[in-house]
PDB file of C-alpha atoms and ligand atoms in Angstrom:
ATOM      1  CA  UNK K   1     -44.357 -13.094  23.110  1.00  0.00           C
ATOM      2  CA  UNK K   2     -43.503 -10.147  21.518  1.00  0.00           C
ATOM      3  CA  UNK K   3     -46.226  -8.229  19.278  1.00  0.00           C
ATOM      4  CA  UNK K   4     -44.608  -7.144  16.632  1.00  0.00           C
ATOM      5  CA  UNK K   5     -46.414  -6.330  13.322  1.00  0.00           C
ATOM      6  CA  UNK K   6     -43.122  -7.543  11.212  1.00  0.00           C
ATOM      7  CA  UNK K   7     -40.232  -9.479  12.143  1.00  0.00           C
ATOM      8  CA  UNK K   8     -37.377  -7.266  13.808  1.00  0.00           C
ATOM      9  CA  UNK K   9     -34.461  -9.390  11.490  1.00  0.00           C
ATOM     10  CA  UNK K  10     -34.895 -12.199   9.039  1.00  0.00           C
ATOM     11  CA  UNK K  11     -32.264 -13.485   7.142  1.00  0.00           C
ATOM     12  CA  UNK K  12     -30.916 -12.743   3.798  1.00  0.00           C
ATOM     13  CA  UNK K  13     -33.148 -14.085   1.186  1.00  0.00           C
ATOM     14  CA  UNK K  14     -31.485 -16.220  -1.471  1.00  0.00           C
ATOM     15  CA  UNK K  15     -31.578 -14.241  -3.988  1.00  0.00           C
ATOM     16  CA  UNK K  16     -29.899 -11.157  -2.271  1.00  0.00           C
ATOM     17  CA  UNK K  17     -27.198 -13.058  -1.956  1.00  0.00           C
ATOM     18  CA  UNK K  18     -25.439 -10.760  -5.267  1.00  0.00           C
ATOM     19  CA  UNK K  19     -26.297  -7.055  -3.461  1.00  0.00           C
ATOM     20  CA  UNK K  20     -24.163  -8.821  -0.309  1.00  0.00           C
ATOM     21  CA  UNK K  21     -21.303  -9.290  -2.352  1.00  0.00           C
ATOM     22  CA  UNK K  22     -21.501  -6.401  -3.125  1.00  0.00           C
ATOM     23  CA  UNK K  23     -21.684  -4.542   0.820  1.00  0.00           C
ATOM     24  CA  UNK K  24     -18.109  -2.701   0.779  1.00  0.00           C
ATOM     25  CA  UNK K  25     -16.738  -0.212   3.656  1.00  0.00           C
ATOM     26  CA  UNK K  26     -15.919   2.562   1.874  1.00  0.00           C
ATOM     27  CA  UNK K  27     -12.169   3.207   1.376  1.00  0.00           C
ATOM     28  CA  UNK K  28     -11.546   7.276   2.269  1.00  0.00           C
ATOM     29  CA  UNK K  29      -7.803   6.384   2.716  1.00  0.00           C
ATOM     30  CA  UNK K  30      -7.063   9.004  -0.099  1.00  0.00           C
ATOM     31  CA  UNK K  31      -8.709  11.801   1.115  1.00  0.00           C
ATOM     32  CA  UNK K  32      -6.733  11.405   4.154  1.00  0.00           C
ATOM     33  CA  UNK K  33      -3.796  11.189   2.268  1.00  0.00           C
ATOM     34  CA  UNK K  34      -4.603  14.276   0.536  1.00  0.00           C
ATOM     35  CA  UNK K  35      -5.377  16.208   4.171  1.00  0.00           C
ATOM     36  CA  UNK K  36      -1.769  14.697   5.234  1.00  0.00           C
ATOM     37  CA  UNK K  37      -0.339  16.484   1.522  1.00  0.00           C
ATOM     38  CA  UNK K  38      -2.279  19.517   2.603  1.00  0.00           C
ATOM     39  CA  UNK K  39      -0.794  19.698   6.481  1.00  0.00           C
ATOM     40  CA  UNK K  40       3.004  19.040   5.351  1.00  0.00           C
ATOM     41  CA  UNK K  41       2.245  21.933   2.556  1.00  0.00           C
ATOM     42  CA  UNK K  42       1.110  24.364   5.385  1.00  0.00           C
ATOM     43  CA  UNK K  43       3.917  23.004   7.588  1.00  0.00           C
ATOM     44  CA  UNK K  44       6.557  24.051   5.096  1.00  0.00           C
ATOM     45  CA  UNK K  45       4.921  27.987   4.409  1.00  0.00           C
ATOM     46  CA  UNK K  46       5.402  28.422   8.335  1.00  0.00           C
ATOM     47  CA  UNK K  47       9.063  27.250   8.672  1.00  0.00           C
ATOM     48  CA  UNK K  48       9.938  29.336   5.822  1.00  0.00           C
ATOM     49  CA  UNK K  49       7.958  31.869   6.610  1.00  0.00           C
ATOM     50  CA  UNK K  50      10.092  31.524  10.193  1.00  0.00           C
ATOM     51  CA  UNK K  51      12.874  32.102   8.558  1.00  0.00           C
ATOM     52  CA  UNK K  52      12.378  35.593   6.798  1.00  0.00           C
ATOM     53  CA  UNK K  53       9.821  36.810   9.672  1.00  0.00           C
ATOM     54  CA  UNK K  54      12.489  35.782  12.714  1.00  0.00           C
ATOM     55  CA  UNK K  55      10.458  36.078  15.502  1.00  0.00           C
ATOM     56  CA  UNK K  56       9.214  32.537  16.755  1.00  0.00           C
ATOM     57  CA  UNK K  57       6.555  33.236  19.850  1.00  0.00           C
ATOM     58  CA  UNK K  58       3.411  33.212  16.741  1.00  0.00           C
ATOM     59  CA  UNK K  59       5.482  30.073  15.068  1.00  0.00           C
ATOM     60  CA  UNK K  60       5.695  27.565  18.225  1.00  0.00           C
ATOM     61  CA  UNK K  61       1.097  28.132  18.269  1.00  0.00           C
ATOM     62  CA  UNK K  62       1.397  27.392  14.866  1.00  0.00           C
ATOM     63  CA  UNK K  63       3.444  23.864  14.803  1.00  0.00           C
ATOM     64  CA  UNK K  64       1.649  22.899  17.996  1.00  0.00           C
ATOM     65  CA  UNK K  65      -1.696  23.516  16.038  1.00  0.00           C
ATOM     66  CA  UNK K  66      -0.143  21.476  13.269  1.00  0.00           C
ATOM     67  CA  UNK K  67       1.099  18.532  15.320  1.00  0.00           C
ATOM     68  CA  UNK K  68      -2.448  17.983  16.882  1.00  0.00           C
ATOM     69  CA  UNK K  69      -4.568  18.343  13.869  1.00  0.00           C
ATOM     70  CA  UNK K  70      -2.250  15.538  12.524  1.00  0.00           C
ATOM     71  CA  UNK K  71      -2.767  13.661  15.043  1.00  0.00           C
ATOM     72  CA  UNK K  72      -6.607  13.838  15.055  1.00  0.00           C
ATOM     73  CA  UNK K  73      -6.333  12.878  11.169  1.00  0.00           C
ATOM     74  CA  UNK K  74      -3.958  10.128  11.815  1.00  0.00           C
ATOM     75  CA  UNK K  75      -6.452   8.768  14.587  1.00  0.00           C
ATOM     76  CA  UNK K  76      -9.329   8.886  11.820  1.00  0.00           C
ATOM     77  CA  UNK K  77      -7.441   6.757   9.617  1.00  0.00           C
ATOM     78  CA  UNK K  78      -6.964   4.589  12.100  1.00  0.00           C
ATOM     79  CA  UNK K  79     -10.002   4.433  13.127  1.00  0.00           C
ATOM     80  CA  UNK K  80     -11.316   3.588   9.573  1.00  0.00           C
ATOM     81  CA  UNK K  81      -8.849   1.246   8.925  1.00  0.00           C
ATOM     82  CA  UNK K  82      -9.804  -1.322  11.763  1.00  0.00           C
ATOM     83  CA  UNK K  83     -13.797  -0.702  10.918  1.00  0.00           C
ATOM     84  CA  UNK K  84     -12.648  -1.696   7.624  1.00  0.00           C
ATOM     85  CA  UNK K  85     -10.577  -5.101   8.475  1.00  0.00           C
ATOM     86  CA  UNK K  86     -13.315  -6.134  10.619  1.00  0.00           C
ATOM     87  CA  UNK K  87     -16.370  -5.039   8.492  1.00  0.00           C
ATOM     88  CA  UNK K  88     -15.439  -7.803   6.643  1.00  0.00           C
ATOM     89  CA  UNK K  89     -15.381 -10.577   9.153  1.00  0.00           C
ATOM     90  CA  UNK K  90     -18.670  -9.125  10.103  1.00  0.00           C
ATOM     91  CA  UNK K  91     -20.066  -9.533   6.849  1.00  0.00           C
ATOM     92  CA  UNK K  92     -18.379 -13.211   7.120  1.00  0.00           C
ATOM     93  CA  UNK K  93     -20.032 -13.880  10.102  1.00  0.00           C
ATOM     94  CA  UNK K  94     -23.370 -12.422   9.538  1.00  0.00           C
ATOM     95  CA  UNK K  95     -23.767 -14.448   6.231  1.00  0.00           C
ATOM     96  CA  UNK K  96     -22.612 -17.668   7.937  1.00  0.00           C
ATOM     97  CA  UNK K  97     -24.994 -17.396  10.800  1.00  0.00           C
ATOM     98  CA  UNK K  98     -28.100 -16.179   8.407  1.00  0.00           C
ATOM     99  CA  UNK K  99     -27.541 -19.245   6.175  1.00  0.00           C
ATOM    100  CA  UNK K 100     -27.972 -21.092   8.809  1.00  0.00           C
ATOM    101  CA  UNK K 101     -31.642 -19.915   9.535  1.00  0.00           C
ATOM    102  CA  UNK K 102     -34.878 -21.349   7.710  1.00  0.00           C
ATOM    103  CA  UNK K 103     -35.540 -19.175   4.620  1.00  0.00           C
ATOM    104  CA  UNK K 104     -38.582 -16.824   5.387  1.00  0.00           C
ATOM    105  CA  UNK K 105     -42.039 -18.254   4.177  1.00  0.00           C
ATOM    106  CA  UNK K 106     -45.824 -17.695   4.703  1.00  0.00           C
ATOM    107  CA  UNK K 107     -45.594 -20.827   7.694  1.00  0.00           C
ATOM    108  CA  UNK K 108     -42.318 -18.726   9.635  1.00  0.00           C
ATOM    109  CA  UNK K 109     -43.462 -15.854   9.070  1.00  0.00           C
ATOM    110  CA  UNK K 110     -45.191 -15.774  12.562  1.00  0.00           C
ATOM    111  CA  UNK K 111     -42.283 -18.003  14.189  1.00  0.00           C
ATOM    112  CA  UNK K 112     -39.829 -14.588  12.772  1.00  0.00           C
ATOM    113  CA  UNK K 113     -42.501 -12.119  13.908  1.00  0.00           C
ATOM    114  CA  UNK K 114     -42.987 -13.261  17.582  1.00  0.00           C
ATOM    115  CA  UNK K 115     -39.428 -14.325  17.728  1.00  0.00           C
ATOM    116  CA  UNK K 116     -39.723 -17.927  18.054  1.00  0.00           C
ATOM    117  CA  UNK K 117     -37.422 -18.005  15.371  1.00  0.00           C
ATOM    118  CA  UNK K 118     -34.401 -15.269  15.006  1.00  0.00           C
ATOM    119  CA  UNK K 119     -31.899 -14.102  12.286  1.00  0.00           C
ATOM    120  CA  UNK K 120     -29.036 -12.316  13.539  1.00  0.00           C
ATOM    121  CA  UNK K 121     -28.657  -8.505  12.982  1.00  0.00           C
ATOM    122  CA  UNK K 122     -25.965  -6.830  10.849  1.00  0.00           C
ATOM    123  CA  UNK K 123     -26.748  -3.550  12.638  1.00  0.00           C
ATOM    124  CA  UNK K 124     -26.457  -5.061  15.891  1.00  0.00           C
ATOM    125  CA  UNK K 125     -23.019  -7.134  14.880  1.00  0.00           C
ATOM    126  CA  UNK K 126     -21.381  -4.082  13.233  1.00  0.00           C
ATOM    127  CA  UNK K 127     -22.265  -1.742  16.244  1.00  0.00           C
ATOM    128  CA  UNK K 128     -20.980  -4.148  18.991  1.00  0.00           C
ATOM    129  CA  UNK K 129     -17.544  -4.320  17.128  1.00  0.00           C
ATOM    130  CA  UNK K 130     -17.005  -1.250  16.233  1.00  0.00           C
ATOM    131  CA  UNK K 131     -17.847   0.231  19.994  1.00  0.00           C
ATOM    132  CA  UNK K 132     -14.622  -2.418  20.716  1.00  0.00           C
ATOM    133  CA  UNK K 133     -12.852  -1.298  18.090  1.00  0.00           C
ATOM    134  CA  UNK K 134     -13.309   2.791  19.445  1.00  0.00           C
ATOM    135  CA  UNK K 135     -12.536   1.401  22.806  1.00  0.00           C
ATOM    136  CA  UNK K 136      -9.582  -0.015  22.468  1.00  0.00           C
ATOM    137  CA  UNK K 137      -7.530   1.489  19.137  1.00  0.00           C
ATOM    138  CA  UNK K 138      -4.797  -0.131  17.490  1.00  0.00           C
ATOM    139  CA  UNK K 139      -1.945   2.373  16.822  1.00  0.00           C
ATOM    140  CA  UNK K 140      -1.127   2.202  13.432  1.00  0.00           C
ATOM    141  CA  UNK K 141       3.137   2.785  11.985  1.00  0.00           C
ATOM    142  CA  UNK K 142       3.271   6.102  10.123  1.00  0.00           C
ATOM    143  CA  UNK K 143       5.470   4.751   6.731  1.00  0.00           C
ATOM    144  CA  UNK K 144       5.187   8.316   4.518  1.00  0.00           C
ATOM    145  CA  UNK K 145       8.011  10.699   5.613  1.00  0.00           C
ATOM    146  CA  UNK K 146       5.532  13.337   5.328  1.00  0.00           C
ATOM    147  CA  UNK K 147       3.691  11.526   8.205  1.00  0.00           C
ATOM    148  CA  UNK K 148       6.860  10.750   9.877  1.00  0.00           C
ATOM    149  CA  UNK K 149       7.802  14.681   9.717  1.00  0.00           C
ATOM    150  CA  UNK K 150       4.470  15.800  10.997  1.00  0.00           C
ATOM    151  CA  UNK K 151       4.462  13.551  13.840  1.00  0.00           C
ATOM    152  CA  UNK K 152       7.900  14.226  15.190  1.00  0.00           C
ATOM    153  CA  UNK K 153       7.905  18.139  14.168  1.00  0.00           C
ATOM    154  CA  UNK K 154       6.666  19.701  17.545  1.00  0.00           C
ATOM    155  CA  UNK K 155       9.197  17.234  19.023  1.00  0.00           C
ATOM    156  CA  UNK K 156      11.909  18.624  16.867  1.00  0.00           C
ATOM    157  CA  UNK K 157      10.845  22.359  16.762  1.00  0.00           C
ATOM    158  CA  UNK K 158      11.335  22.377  20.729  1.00  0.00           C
ATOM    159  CA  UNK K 159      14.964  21.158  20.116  1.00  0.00           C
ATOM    160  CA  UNK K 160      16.456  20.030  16.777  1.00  0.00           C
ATOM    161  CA  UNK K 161      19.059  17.687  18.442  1.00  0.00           C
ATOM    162  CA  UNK K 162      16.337  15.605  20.801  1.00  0.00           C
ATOM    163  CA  UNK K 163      16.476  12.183  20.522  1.00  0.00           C
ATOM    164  CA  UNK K 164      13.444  10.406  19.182  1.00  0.00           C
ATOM    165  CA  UNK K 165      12.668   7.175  21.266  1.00  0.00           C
ATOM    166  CA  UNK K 166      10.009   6.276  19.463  1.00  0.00           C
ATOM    167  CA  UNK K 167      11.230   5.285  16.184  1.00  0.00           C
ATOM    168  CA  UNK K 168      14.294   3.635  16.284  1.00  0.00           C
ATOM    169  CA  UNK K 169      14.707   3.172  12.284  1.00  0.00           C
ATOM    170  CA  UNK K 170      15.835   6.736  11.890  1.00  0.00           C
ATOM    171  CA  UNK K 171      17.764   7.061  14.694  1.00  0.00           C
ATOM    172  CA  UNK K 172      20.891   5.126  15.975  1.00  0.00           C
ATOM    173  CA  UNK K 173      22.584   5.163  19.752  1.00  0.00           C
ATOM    174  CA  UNK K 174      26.067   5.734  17.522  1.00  0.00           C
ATOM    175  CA  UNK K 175      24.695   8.940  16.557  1.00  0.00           C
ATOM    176  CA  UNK K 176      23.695  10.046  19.845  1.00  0.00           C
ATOM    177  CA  UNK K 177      26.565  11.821  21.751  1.00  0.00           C
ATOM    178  CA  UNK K 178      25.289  12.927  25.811  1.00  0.00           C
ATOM    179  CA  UNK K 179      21.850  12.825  24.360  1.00  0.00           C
ATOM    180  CA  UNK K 180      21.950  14.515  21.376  1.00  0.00           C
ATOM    181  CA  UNK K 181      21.322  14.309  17.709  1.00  0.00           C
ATOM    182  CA  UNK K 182      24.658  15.939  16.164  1.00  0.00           C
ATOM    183  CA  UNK K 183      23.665  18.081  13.391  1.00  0.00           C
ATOM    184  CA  UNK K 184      27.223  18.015  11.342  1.00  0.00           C
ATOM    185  CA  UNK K 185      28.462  15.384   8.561  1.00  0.00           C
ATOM    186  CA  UNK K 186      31.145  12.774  10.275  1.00  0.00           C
ATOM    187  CA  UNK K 187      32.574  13.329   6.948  1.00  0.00           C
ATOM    188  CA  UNK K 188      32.006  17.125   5.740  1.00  0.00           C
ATOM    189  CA  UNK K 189      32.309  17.788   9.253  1.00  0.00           C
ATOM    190  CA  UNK K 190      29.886  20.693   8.407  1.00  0.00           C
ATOM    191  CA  UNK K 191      25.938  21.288   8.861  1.00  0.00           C
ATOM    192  CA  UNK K 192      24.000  19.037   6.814  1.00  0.00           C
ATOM    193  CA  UNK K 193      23.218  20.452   3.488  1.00  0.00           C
ATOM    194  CA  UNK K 194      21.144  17.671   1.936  1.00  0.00           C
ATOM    195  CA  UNK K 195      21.690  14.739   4.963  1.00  0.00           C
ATOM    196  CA  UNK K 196      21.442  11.085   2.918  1.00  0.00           C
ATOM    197  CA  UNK K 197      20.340   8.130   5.494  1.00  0.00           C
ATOM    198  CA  UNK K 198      21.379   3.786   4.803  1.00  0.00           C
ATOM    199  CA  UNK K 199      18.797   1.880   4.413  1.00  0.00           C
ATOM    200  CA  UNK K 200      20.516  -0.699   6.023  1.00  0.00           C
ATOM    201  CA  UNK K 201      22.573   0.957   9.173  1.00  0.00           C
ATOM    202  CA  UNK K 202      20.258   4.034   9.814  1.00  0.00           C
ATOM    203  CA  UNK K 203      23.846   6.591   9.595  1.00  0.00           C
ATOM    204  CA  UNK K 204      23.946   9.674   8.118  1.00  0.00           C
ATOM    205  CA  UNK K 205      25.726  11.376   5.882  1.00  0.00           C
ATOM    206  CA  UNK K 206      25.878  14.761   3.506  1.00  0.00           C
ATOM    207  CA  UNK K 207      25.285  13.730   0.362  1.00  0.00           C
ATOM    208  CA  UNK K 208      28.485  15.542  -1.039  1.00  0.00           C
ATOM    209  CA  UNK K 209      30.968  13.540   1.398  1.00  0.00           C
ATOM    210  CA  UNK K 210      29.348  10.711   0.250  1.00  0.00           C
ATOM    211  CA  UNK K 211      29.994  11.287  -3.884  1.00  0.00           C
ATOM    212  CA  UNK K 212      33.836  11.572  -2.506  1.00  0.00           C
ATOM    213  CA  UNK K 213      33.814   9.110  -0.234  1.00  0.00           C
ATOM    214  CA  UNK K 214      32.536   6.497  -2.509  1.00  0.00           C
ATOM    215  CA  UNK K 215      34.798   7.465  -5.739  1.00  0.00           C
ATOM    216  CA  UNK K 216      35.769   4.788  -7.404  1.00  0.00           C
ATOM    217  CA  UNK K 217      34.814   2.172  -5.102  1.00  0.00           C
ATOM    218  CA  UNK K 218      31.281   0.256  -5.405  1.00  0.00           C
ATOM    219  CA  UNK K 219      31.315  -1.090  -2.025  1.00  0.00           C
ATOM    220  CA  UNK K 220      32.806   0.390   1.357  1.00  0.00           C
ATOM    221  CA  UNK K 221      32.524   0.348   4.669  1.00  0.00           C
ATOM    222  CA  UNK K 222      29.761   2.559   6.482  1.00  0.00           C
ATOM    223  CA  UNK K 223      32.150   5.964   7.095  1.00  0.00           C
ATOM    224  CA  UNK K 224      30.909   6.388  10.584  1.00  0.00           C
ATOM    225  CA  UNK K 225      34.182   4.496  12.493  1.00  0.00           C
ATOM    226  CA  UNK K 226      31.863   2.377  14.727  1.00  0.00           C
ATOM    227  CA  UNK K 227      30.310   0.896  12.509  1.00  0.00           C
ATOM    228  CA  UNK K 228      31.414  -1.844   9.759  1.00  0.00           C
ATOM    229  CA  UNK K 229      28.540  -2.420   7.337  1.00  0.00           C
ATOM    230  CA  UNK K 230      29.482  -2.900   3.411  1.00  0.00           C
ATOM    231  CA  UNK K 231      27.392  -0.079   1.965  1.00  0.00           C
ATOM    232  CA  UNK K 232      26.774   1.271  -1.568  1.00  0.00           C
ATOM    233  CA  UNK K 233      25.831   4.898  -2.738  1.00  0.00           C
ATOM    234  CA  UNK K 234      22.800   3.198  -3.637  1.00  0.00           C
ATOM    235  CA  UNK K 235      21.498   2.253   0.176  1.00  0.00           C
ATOM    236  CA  UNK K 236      21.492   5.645   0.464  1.00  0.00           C
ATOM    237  CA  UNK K 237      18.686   8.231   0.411  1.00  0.00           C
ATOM    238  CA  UNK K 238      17.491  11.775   1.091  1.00  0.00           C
ATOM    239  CA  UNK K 239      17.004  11.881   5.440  1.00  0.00           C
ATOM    240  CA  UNK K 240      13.575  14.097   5.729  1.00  0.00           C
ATOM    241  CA  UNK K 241      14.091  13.911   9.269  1.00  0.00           C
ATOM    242  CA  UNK K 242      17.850  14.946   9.502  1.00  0.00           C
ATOM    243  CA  UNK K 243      16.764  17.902   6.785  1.00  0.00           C
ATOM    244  CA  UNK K 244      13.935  19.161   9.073  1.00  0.00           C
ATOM    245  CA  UNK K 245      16.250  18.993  12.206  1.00  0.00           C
ATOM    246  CA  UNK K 246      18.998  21.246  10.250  1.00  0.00           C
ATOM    247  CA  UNK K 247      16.053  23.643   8.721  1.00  0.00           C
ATOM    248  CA  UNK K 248      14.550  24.157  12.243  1.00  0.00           C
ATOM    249  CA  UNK K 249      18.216  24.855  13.881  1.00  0.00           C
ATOM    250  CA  UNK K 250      18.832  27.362  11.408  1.00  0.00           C
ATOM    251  CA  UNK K 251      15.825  29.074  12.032  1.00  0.00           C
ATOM    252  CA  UNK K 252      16.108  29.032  15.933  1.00  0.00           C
ATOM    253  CA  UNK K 253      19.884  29.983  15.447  1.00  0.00           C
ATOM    254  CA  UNK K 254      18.637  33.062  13.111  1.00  0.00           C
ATOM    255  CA  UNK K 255      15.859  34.206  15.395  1.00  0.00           C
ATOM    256  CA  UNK K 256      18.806  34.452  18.276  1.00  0.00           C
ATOM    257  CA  UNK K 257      21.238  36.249  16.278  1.00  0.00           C
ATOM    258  CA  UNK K 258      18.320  38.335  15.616  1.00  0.00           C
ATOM    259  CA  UNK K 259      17.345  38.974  19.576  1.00  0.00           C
ATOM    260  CA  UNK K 260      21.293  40.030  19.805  1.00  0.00           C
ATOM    261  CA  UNK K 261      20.692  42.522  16.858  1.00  0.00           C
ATOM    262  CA  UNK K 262      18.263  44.265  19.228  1.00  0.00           C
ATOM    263  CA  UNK K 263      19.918  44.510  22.445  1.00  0.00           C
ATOM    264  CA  UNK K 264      22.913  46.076  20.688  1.00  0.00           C
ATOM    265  CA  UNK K 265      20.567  48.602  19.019  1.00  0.00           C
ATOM    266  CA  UNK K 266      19.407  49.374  22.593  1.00  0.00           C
TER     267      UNK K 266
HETATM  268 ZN1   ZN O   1      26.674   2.597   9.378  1.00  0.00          ZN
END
């Protein structure tokens, strides 16, 4: 028997039952989103800082510094979104089985204190699941394209045209020629200036040769030959991904022609 002076748990008295309720894991969704706002603002100052300094050896510390403190942030959110989902269950739970024990009185009181008689622990409950939840993570779908740039930038800074398996919503196989994301508009055939995605085939497509291509018609079919979907300007929008692609060639383009300057100075 154990010699407690109080009982370790009891369950909730009646009349608590309101301040329950009201037992809420706190959503800090926003403040990540506001560190996320913060690391794509940084991210932007050092590519166009890249492009007026040149030089990229201090630039490829900086994005890889970037890319894992957004990945630390994103595993936070993660992390607090799953204690969240299941705090409530817990709360569920816990309710359910303290309901179920006698309400405390002067003749339990003993039976609670030596243990004859046990209400379960909320502590206890809410440890145990969260230790499973830290064990064994969920990866969560970054939807933002600020979250989708910061995740594939070190990716992308190493080479603009790589091919990114892991998301296959922004990138298609027609696209893809030995490998390689093409930079250049099937229709402009130039660099992309401001590249403009479908919603519903994943091509791309400057916006300009776009505004041409769908003059006078409301419907037409997707302008890359392969494929035959009935598109409108409309299912088009701005391609963050295809933009930050083009802005990190240019830069790694400049910082050669730069190198060349150099050894025909020497
Ligand atoms: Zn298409």
């Amino acid at each position: 028997m154990s010699q407690n002076a109080v009982p370790t748990t009891l369950p909730i008295h009646k009349n608590s039952i309101r301040n329950f309720h009201e037992l809420r894991p706190q959503d800090i969704s926003k403040d990540f989103n506001t560190i996320i706002e913060n690391l794509y603002d940084t991210l932007l100052l050092i590519l166009d800082n890249a492009i007026v300094m040149g030089d990229n050896s201090s630039i490829d510390e900086l994005v890889e510094n970037l890319s894992s403190q957004y990945q630390e942030v994103i595993n936070s959110i993660n992390l607090n979104l799953q204690k969240k989902n299941i705090t409530k269950n817990i709360l569920q739970e816990y309710k359910t089985l303290s309901d179920a024990c006698p309400q405390i009185s002067l003749d339990n009181w003993d039976d609670y204190r030596t243990g004859n008689l046990t209400a379960p622990s909320l502590f206890e409950m809410v440890e145990k699941s969260f230790k499973t939840v830290i064990e064994n993570p969920i990866p969560i779908e970054e939807k933002s394209s600020k979250a989708k740039i910061l995740k594939y930038v070190s990716q992308i800074w190493k080479d603009p045209h790589c091919v990114i398996t892991s998301d296959n919503t922004t990138e298609d196989d027609l696209m893809i020629e030995g490998g390689r994301i093409e930079l250049t508009c099937p229709i402009t055939v130039k660099v992309f200036e401001h590249p403009m995605i479908s919603n519903v085939c994943h091509h791309t497509f400057d916006k300009s040769g776009l505004v041409d291509y769908f003059k006078g018609y409301r419907t037409r079919e997707c302008p890359e030959s392969a494929c035959s979907q009935h598109l409108q300007f409309s299912d088009f929008k701005f391609d963050d991904v295809m933009s930050l692609r083009c802005k990190i060639a240019a830069i790694k383009k400049n910082a050669l022609n730069n190198d060349d300057t150099d050894i025909d100075s020497l």
